[in-house]
Coordinates of C-alpha atoms and ligand atoms in Angstrom, one line a residue:
M26 CA -0.1 -0.5 0.0
K27 CA 0.8 2.7 -0.8
N28 CA 3.4 5.9 1.2
I29 CA 0.6 8.9 2.6
L30 CA 2.9 11.4 5.2
I31 CA 0.8 14.5 6.6
A32 CA 2.7 17.6 7.6
G33 CA 0.8 18.7 10.5
A34 CA -2.3 17.7 12.8
G35 CA -4.1 20.2 11.9
I36 CA -7.9 19.1 11.5
G37 CA -8.6 18.4 7.5
G38 CA -5.3 16.0 7.8
L39 CA -6.1 14.2 11.2
A40 CA -9.9 13.1 9.5
V41 CA -8.4 12.2 5.7
G42 CA -5.8 10.3 7.8
A43 CA -7.9 8.5 9.7
L44 CA -10.7 8.0 6.5
L45 CA -7.3 6.4 3.9
A46 CA -5.5 4.8 6.8
K47 CA -8.8 2.5 7.2
D48 CA -8.9 1.6 3.8
G49 CA -5.0 0.2 4.5
Y50 CA -2.5 3.2 3.8
N51 CA 0.1 3.2 5.2
V52 CA -1.0 7.1 6.9
T53 CA 2.3 8.7 9.3
I54 CA 1.2 12.8 11.2
Y55 CA 4.5 14.9 11.6
T56 CA 4.2 16.9 13.6
Q57 CA 5.2 19.8 16.7
N58 CA 2.9 19.7 19.0
D59 CA 0.3 16.6 20.6
P60 CA -2.8 17.7 19.2
V61 CA -5.2 17.4 22.0
E62 CA -2.4 18.9 24.7
S63 CA -2.0 22.3 21.4
A64 CA -5.6 22.4 20.7
Y65 CA -7.5 25.8 21.3
D66 CA -8.9 26.0 24.8
W67 CA -12.5 27.2 24.4
E68 CA -15.4 26.3 22.3
D69 CA -16.1 26.6 18.4
S70 CA -18.4 27.1 16.2
N71 CA -19.0 24.2 13.8
T72 CA -20.4 21.4 13.0
T73 CA -21.6 18.5 15.6
R74 CA -23.2 16.4 13.4
L75 CA -20.6 15.7 10.8
V76 CA -17.2 15.3 13.9
E77 CA -20.6 12.6 14.5
E78 CA -20.7 11.4 11.4
L79 CA -16.9 11.3 10.9
T80 CA -15.7 8.9 14.0
G81 CA -18.9 7.6 14.9
V82 CA -18.8 9.3 19.3
T83 CA -22.9 10.4 19.1
L84 CA -22.5 13.8 21.5
D85 CA -24.4 14.0 24.6
D86 CA -25.8 17.2 24.9
T87 CA -22.9 18.2 27.9
Q88 CA -20.8 18.3 25.1
K89 CA -22.9 20.5 22.5
G90 CA -24.2 23.4 22.2
V91 CA -26.1 26.3 20.2
L92 CA -24.6 29.8 19.5
A93 CA -26.6 32.9 20.1
D94 CA -28.0 35.3 17.1
N95 CA -26.3 38.5 16.0
R96 CA -26.1 41.5 16.5
Y97 CA -24.1 43.7 14.5
Y98 CA -21.9 46.7 14.7
S99 CA -20.4 49.4 12.7
P100 CA -18.1 51.1 13.7
S101 CA -20.2 54.2 15.5
E102 CA -22.0 51.7 17.3
K103 CA -24.8 54.0 17.0
T104 CA -27.7 51.6 14.9
P105 CA -26.6 47.9 15.2
I106 CA -28.2 45.3 13.3
E107 CA -29.6 42.2 15.1
T108 CA -30.0 38.9 13.1
S109 CA -31.6 35.8 13.7
F110 CA -30.9 32.3 13.3
G111 CA -34.1 31.1 13.2
G112 CA -34.8 27.5 14.5
N113 CA -31.4 26.9 13.1
P114 CA -28.5 27.9 14.8
P115 CA -25.2 27.2 14.0
E116 CA -23.6 24.6 16.9
K117 CA -20.7 25.0 19.2
M118 CA -18.5 22.0 21.1
E119 CA -14.8 22.4 23.1
R120 CA -11.9 22.2 20.4
K121 CA -9.8 19.5 22.4
L122 CA -12.6 17.2 22.4
L123 CA -13.3 18.1 18.8
A124 CA -9.3 17.2 18.7
R125 CA -10.0 13.8 20.8
L126 CA -11.9 12.3 18.5
L127 CA -10.4 13.4 15.7
T128 CA -7.2 11.9 16.9
E129 CA -8.8 8.4 18.8
Y130 CA -9.8 8.1 14.8
A131 CA -6.8 8.4 13.0
E132 CA -4.8 6.1 16.0
N133 CA -7.2 3.0 16.2
N134 CA -7.6 3.4 12.6
G135 CA -4.3 2.8 12.5
V136 CA -2.2 6.0 12.1
Q137 CA 1.0 6.6 13.7
F138 CA 1.7 10.0 14.9
V139 CA 5.7 10.9 15.4
L140 CA 5.2 14.4 18.2
H141 CA 7.2 17.0 18.2
T142 CA 9.0 17.7 14.9
K143 CA 9.2 20.7 13.3
I144 CA 9.2 20.5 9.6
V145 CA 11.3 23.9 8.4
A146 CA 10.4 21.9 4.4
A147 CA 9.2 20.7 2.0
V148 CA 11.8 18.0 -0.1
T149 CA 11.5 17.9 -3.8
D150 CA 12.6 16.1 -7.4
N151 CA 11.9 18.4 -10.0
A152 CA 8.4 19.9 -8.6
R153 CA 7.4 16.8 -7.1
V154 CA 7.4 16.5 -3.8
T155 CA 8.4 13.4 -3.0
G156 CA 8.4 14.6 1.6
I157 CA 9.7 17.0 4.2
R158 CA 12.8 17.8 6.9
T159 CA 12.7 18.3 9.4
E160 CA 14.6 21.1 11.6
D161 CA 16.6 18.7 12.9
G162 CA 17.8 18.0 9.3
Q163 CA 16.1 14.9 8.9
V164 CA 14.2 13.7 5.0
F165 CA 10.5 12.2 5.4
T166 CA 9.6 10.9 1.9
A167 CA 6.2 9.2 1.2
D168 CA 4.2 9.0 -2.1
L169 CA 2.5 11.8 -0.9
V170 CA 2.6 14.6 1.6
I171 CA -0.4 16.1 2.6
D172 CA -0.9 19.6 3.9
A173 CA -2.1 20.1 7.2
C174 CA 0.6 22.9 8.4
G175 CA -1.4 24.6 9.6
V176 CA -1.3 29.0 7.7
D177 CA 2.4 29.0 7.4
S178 CA 3.5 25.7 6.5
P179 CA 6.8 25.2 5.6
V180 CA 5.8 22.8 3.4
R181 CA 4.0 25.7 0.8
K182 CA 5.8 27.5 2.0
S183 CA 8.7 26.4 0.9
L184 CA 7.4 24.5 -3.0
P185 CA 9.4 24.9 -5.3
D186 CA 7.6 27.8 -8.1
A187 CA 7.9 24.5 -10.6
C188 CA 4.7 23.1 -8.7
G189 CA 2.6 26.8 -9.5
I190 CA 1.1 26.9 -6.3
E191 CA 0.8 30.1 -4.6
Q192 CA 3.3 30.3 -1.5
N193 CA 2.5 33.3 0.2
Y194 CA -0.2 35.8 1.0
A195 CA -0.3 39.1 0.7
A196 CA -0.9 42.1 3.8
G197 CA -4.8 41.2 4.1
E198 CA -5.5 38.2 3.5
V199 CA -4.9 37.1 6.7
F200 CA -6.4 37.6 10.4
Y201 CA -4.3 38.5 13.5
A202 CA -6.2 37.0 16.8
Y203 CA -6.6 37.1 19.9
R204 CA -9.0 34.7 21.9
G205 CA -9.7 35.5 26.2
I206 CA -12.6 33.8 28.3
Y207 CA -13.3 36.2 31.1
N208 CA -15.3 35.9 34.4
K209 CA -18.3 37.3 34.5
A210 CA -18.6 40.7 37.1
N211 CA -22.2 39.8 37.6
D212 CA -25.7 38.7 37.4
L213 CA -26.7 40.4 33.6
P214 CA -27.9 37.1 31.8
P215 CA -27.2 36.5 28.4
D216 CA -29.9 38.8 25.6
E217 CA -31.6 37.4 22.5
H218 CA -27.9 38.4 21.1
A219 CA -25.6 37.4 23.6
Y220 CA -23.1 37.6 19.9
E221 CA -22.6 40.5 19.5
L222 CA -20.4 41.1 17.1
Y223 CA -18.5 44.8 16.0
L224 CA -16.9 45.7 12.5
M225 CA -14.5 47.6 11.5
H226 CA -14.2 47.9 15.8
R227 CA -13.1 51.1 16.8
G228 CA -12.8 52.9 12.8
E229 CA -10.3 49.9 13.0
P230 CA -9.8 47.5 9.8
G231 CA -10.8 43.8 10.9
M232 CA -14.2 43.0 13.6
S233 CA -13.9 42.0 17.3
W234 CA -16.8 39.5 19.2
F235 CA -18.5 40.3 22.5
I236 CA -19.9 37.4 24.3
T237 CA -22.0 37.2 27.2
E238 CA -21.8 33.5 28.3
E239 CA -24.0 32.4 30.9
D240 CA -21.1 32.1 33.6
S241 CA -18.6 34.2 31.2
T242 CA -17.5 37.2 29.2
D243 CA -16.0 36.4 25.5
I244 CA -13.8 38.8 23.9
L245 CA -12.0 38.2 20.7
L246 CA -10.2 40.4 18.8
G247 CA -9.4 40.0 14.8
R248 CA -7.3 42.3 12.6
F249 CA -5.1 42.5 10.0
R250 CA -1.5 43.8 11.7
P251 CA -0.2 41.7 14.9
F252 CA -0.7 43.1 17.7
G253 CA 0.6 42.3 21.5
Q254 CA -1.0 42.3 25.2
E255 CA -0.9 45.5 24.5
K256 CA -3.4 46.3 23.0
V257 CA -5.9 43.7 24.1
D258 CA -5.8 44.9 28.1
A259 CA -7.0 49.2 26.3
E260 CA -9.3 46.6 24.3
W261 CA -10.6 45.3 27.6
K262 CA -10.5 48.8 29.2
N263 CA -13.5 49.8 25.8
F264 CA -15.4 46.7 26.5
K265 CA -15.3 46.7 30.4
K266 CA -16.8 51.1 29.6
N267 CA -20.7 49.7 28.2
H268 CA -20.4 45.0 29.0
P269 CA -20.3 45.8 33.0
Q270 CA -20.2 42.1 33.1
L271 CA -16.6 42.1 31.8
G272 CA -15.1 40.1 35.2
E273 CA -11.5 40.2 34.9
N274 CA -9.8 37.6 35.7
L275 CA -8.7 35.4 32.3
L276 CA -10.8 32.0 33.4
R277 CA -9.3 30.0 29.2
G278 CA -8.0 31.8 26.0
G279 CA -6.1 34.7 26.2
T280 CA -4.9 33.3 23.4
F281 CA -3.0 34.4 19.9
G282 CA -3.2 32.9 16.6
K283 CA -3.7 33.8 12.9
I284 CA -6.7 33.2 10.1
P285 CA -6.3 33.5 6.6
V286 CA -10.1 35.4 6.2
R287 CA -9.5 35.0 1.7
R288 CA -10.0 32.8 -1.2
P289 CA -8.5 29.9 -1.4
L290 CA -5.9 28.6 -2.5
A291 CA -6.4 28.1 -7.2
K292 CA -4.1 25.9 -7.2
M293 CA -4.2 23.1 -4.4
A294 CA -2.5 20.8 -5.7
C295 CA 1.1 19.6 -8.1
D296 CA 2.4 16.2 -8.2
G297 CA 3.3 14.6 -4.8
Y298 CA 1.7 17.5 -3.3
A299 CA -2.7 18.5 -1.8
A300 CA -2.5 20.9 0.4
I301 CA -6.2 20.7 3.2
G302 CA -7.6 23.0 6.6
D303 CA -5.5 26.1 6.8
S304 CA -2.5 25.7 4.3
A305 CA -5.2 25.8 1.4
Y306 CA -6.9 29.0 3.3
M307 CA -9.7 26.7 3.6
T308 CA -12.4 28.8 5.9
Y309 CA -15.0 31.2 5.4
P310 CA -13.9 34.6 5.0
M311 CA -16.4 37.3 6.9
S312 CA -16.5 34.9 10.2
G313 CA -12.4 32.5 9.8
C314 CA -15.0 29.4 10.9
G315 CA -12.3 26.1 9.4
I316 CA -13.4 23.6 11.1
D317 CA -16.2 22.0 9.1
I318 CA -14.8 23.5 5.6
S319 CA -11.7 20.9 6.4
I320 CA -13.5 17.3 7.7
R321 CA -15.5 18.4 4.2
A322 CA -12.5 18.9 1.6
A323 CA -11.5 15.6 3.8
Y324 CA -14.4 13.3 2.2
M325 CA -12.8 14.7 -1.6
L326 CA -9.4 14.0 -0.9
H327 CA -10.2 11.1 0.8
A328 CA -11.9 9.2 -2.4
C329 CA -10.4 11.4 -5.0
I330 CA -7.1 9.7 -3.7
L331 CA -9.1 5.9 -3.6
A332 CA -10.0 7.0 -7.3
D333 CA -6.2 7.0 -8.5
K334 CA -6.4 3.0 -8.5
D335 CA -1.8 3.7 -9.2
G336 CA -1.6 5.8 -6.8
A337 CA 0.7 8.5 -9.0
F338 CA -0.6 11.2 -7.8
T339 CA -0.2 14.2 -9.8
T340 CA -1.2 16.7 -10.9
Q341 CA -3.9 15.3 -13.1
T342 CA -5.1 12.7 -10.6
L343 CA -4.9 15.2 -7.6
W344 CA -7.2 17.3 -9.5
K345 CA -9.9 16.5 -9.1
Y346 CA -10.0 17.8 -5.1
N347 CA -9.1 20.7 -6.5
Y348 CA -11.5 20.7 -8.8
D349 CA -14.7 19.6 -5.9
Y350 CA -13.2 21.6 -3.3
I351 CA -13.1 24.7 -5.7
C352 CA -16.6 24.2 -7.1
R353 CA -18.1 23.5 -4.2
H354 CA -17.1 26.5 -2.5
A355 CA -17.4 28.7 -5.7
H356 CA -19.3 31.8 -3.2
L357 CA -17.0 32.4 -0.3
P358 CA -14.6 34.6 -2.7
G359 CA -17.4 36.6 -3.5
V360 CA -17.6 36.1 0.3
D361 CA -14.2 37.8 0.5
I362 CA -14.6 41.0 -2.2
L363 CA -18.2 42.4 -0.3
K364 CA -15.7 41.6 3.3
N365 CA -13.3 43.6 1.8
T366 CA -14.8 46.2 -0.6
L367 CA -17.5 46.6 3.3
L368 CA -13.5 47.4 4.7
N369 CA -11.8 49.6 1.9
L370 CA -14.5 52.5 3.1
K371 CA -13.7 55.4 5.5
P372 CA -15.9 54.2 9.2
E373 CA -18.3 56.8 7.9
K374 CA -19.4 55.6 5.5
L375 CA -19.9 52.3 6.3
D376 CA -21.3 53.4 9.1
L377 CA -23.8 54.6 6.1
L378 CA -24.5 51.2 5.0
F379 CA -25.4 49.9 8.6
D380 CA -28.4 53.4 9.1
K381 CA -29.7 53.3 5.9
R382 CA -29.9 49.5 5.9
I383 CA -28.1 49.4 3.1
V384 CA -26.2 46.1 4.2
D385 CA -28.1 43.9 5.5
A386 CA -27.3 40.4 6.9
N387 CA -28.3 38.5 3.8
D388 CA -25.4 40.7 3.0
L389 CA -23.4 40.2 5.1
S390 CA -23.3 36.4 5.5
S391 CA -24.1 35.8 1.1
G392 CA -20.9 38.6 0.2
G393 CA -24.4 39.3 -2.2
A394 CA -24.6 36.1 -4.0
N395 CA -28.3 35.8 -2.7
A396 CA -28.9 39.5 -4.0
G397 CA -31.7 40.3 -5.9
A398 CA -32.9 43.2 -8.5
K399 CA -35.9 43.8 -6.4
E400 CA -33.1 43.8 -3.2
L401 CA -30.5 46.1 -4.3
F402 CA -34.1 48.6 -5.3
G403 CA -35.2 49.1 -2.8
K404 CA -31.1 49.7 -2.0
V405 CA -30.9 52.9 -4.2
G406 CA -34.1 53.9 -2.3
R407 CA -32.1 54.0 0.9
G408 CA -29.9 55.1 -0.3
I409 CA -30.0 57.4 -2.8
F410 CA -28.4 60.7 -1.5
H411 CA -25.2 58.7 -1.2
L412 CA -24.8 57.3 -4.7
P413 CA -21.1 56.9 -4.9
T414 CA -21.0 54.6 -2.1
L415 CA -24.1 52.7 -2.8
L416 CA -22.8 52.0 -6.6
K417 CA -19.6 50.5 -4.5
T418 CA -21.1 48.4 -2.2
A419 CA -24.2 47.3 -5.3
K420 CA -20.9 46.6 -7.3
A421 CA -19.8 44.3 -4.8
A422 CA -23.2 42.3 -4.0
L423 CA -22.9 42.4 -8.0
A424 CA -19.6 40.8 -7.9
G425 CA -20.8 38.2 -5.3
G426 CA -23.3 35.9 -8.5
H427 CA -20.7 37.2 -10.9
V428 CA -17.8 35.4 -9.7
A429 CA -18.9 32.0 -7.6
K430 CA -19.8 31.7 -12.0
V431 CA -15.8 32.8 -13.1
Y432 CA -14.6 30.1 -9.9
K433 CA -17.3 27.4 -11.8
Q434 CA -15.8 27.7 -15.1
I435 CA -12.1 26.3 -12.8
P436 CA -11.5 22.6 -15.9
A437 CA -12.6 19.7 -15.3
V438 CA -9.7 17.9 -16.1
Y439 CA -6.1 19.8 -15.2
S440 CA -4.0 21.2 -18.8
E441 CA -1.8 23.9 -17.5
A442 CA -3.7 25.5 -20.0
Q443 CA -6.3 26.1 -18.6
F444 CA -5.7 26.9 -15.3
I445 CA -3.6 29.0 -16.7
A446 CA -6.5 30.9 -18.3
W447 CA -9.1 30.2 -15.5
K448 CA -6.2 31.7 -13.3
R449 CA -6.4 35.0 -14.5
K450 CA -10.2 34.9 -15.0
V451 CA -10.1 35.0 -11.1
D452 CA -7.4 37.2 -10.0
K453 CA -9.2 39.9 -11.6
T454 CA -11.6 39.9 -9.5
V455 CA -10.4 39.7 -6.7
V456 CA -9.8 42.7 -4.0
V457 CA -7.2 43.9 -2.3
L458 CA -7.7 45.1 1.3
K459 CA -5.9 48.9 0.6
N460 CA -4.6 49.7 4.1
P461 CA -5.0 46.6 6.2
Ligands
FAD1 C1 -8.8 32.5 18.4 C2 -9.0 31.8 16.4 C3 -10.9 31.9 16.9 C4 -11.3 30.3 15.4 N1 -12.2 30.0 15.5 C5 -12.8 29.3 15.2 C6 -14.6 28.6 14.8 O1 -15.2 28.8 15.8 N2 -15.3 27.4 13.9 C7 -13.9 27.2 13.0 O2 -14.7 26.4 12.3 N3 -12.8 27.8 13.1 C8 -12.4 28.7 14.4 N4 -11.0 29.1 13.7 C9 -10.9 28.5 13.1 C10 -9.6 27.3 12.5 O3 -8.9 27.1 13.9 C11 -9.0 26.9 11.8 O4 -9.3 27.0 10.3 C12 -9.7 25.2 11.5 O5 -8.5 25.3 12.5 C13 -7.7 24.5 10.2 O6 -6.8 25.0 9.8 P1 -5.7 23.7 10.0 O7 -6.2 23.0 11.1 O8 -6.0 23.3 8.9 O9 -4.3 24.2 10.6 P2 -4.0 24.5 12.4 O10 -4.7 25.0 13.7 O11 -3.1 25.7 12.6 O12 -3.3 23.5 13.2 C14 -2.1 23.2 12.6 C15 -1.9 21.9 12.5 O13 0.8 21.9 11.6 C16 1.0 22.2 13.1 N5 2.4 22.6 12.8 C17 2.6 24.1 12.4 N6 3.6 24.3 11.7 C18 4.2 22.6 12.1 C19 5.9 22.3 12.1 N7 6.7 23.5 11.8 N8 6.4 20.9 11.6 C20 5.6 20.4 12.4 N9 4.0 20.9 13.2 C21 3.2 22.1 12.4 C22 0.5 22.8 13.9 O14 1.3 21.8 15.7 C23 -0.8 22.0 14.2 O15 -1.6 20.3 14.3 C24 -10.9 30.1 14.7 C25 -9.4 30.7 15.1 C26 -8.4 31.0 15.5 C27 -6.5 32.0 15.6

């Protein structure tokens, strides 16, 4: 059976590794940290059914919960938009539990783990990836390297140009994030819209959230530039002004991380290599959620590898994975466009879009992919006195639908010429963040 090497114990890597090992492949995961110990110490938003279906474990009610409804704020914080999940709220579960279930499932299926191994680069033979190099100079080879090393993957970053894979992201495509869960300073119960989301918080590109739970409070900061504890302390003080329930004691988290918030890699596979999860920028660009997508991508990669009966693992044979992923998520680059268009506005313009309800909850979640003529007409009525702002936003909203169509034109069978022609088209749709 073929040898599959997984670089990093990312969510998608654990999932696809487990599925492949179950089918008899020799799968080894090389990773820097123990996947359970290093998992974030907090609850994340993800669909628990996907975890249950994959691992065969049924979670009980104490192991899963649901998110409260959202309240969105523009920079002035004067005219928030409240959104409702209706009867279908997103779920949440502990990240450590998720990591434990995936790791146990992988181990039970026969995946080998090599922990405390820092990968520094891909090993290549011309344009074929043949293995990885570790910090202490060791080389490990395999028939296929699956890159689950996260957004700063040293494997992806060291690929030769001949692989045709974008090695690096640009400024403005990654969130520098902090999340901390604090005690509650009073008994104020959470209201229906206890998940408060602040777009361009205090006029800075990025977002923050403040969540009031029954027995804790929760702060997340996401910015496009790195920041440290000093900034966290300043934002804590600012939140405290209108959230007296925010306590002083950090209970959990207090962690800094990075989240890709951009379109996925256009080419995520080449000879001997496939990227999954954050290493391929597989997140929802508005929220930064990547767990569900990584698990779904694991099924796609698994099916593609199984179909490669000879185990050639070339760009051509791995292309079905690349194709399926892009087609299935073709609406997400439109969300990225709307996000960047909104963040490129001056804070007072974003306030105006909220005040006049030119932007609504549907825009915030769909990236304009659902914008119909009727909705846009209604927005023109409300925004007529601010036409330039409106036109810009309407253009971005319409681009959401257009962009999905362009993404779906990805060639079904890989040919370099066709890929380059398609890539040229999708690159033209990108809206760059001006002042990250
Ligand atoms: C603050 C924060 C909050 C988030 N909240 C949510 C949420 O609520 N819902 C959601 O769906 N997503 C959330 N995300 C995003 C989510 O964490 C990722 O999208 C998801 O985990 C997929 O990333 P990954 O597993 O591919 O990569 P990672 O989680 O980065 O995992 C990479 C793996 O590779 C290993 N590794 C990295 N570098 C090396 C190296 N050099 N050598 C060896 N091993 C290495 C790491 O130890 C790790 O095991 C959040 C992210 C952050 C930072």
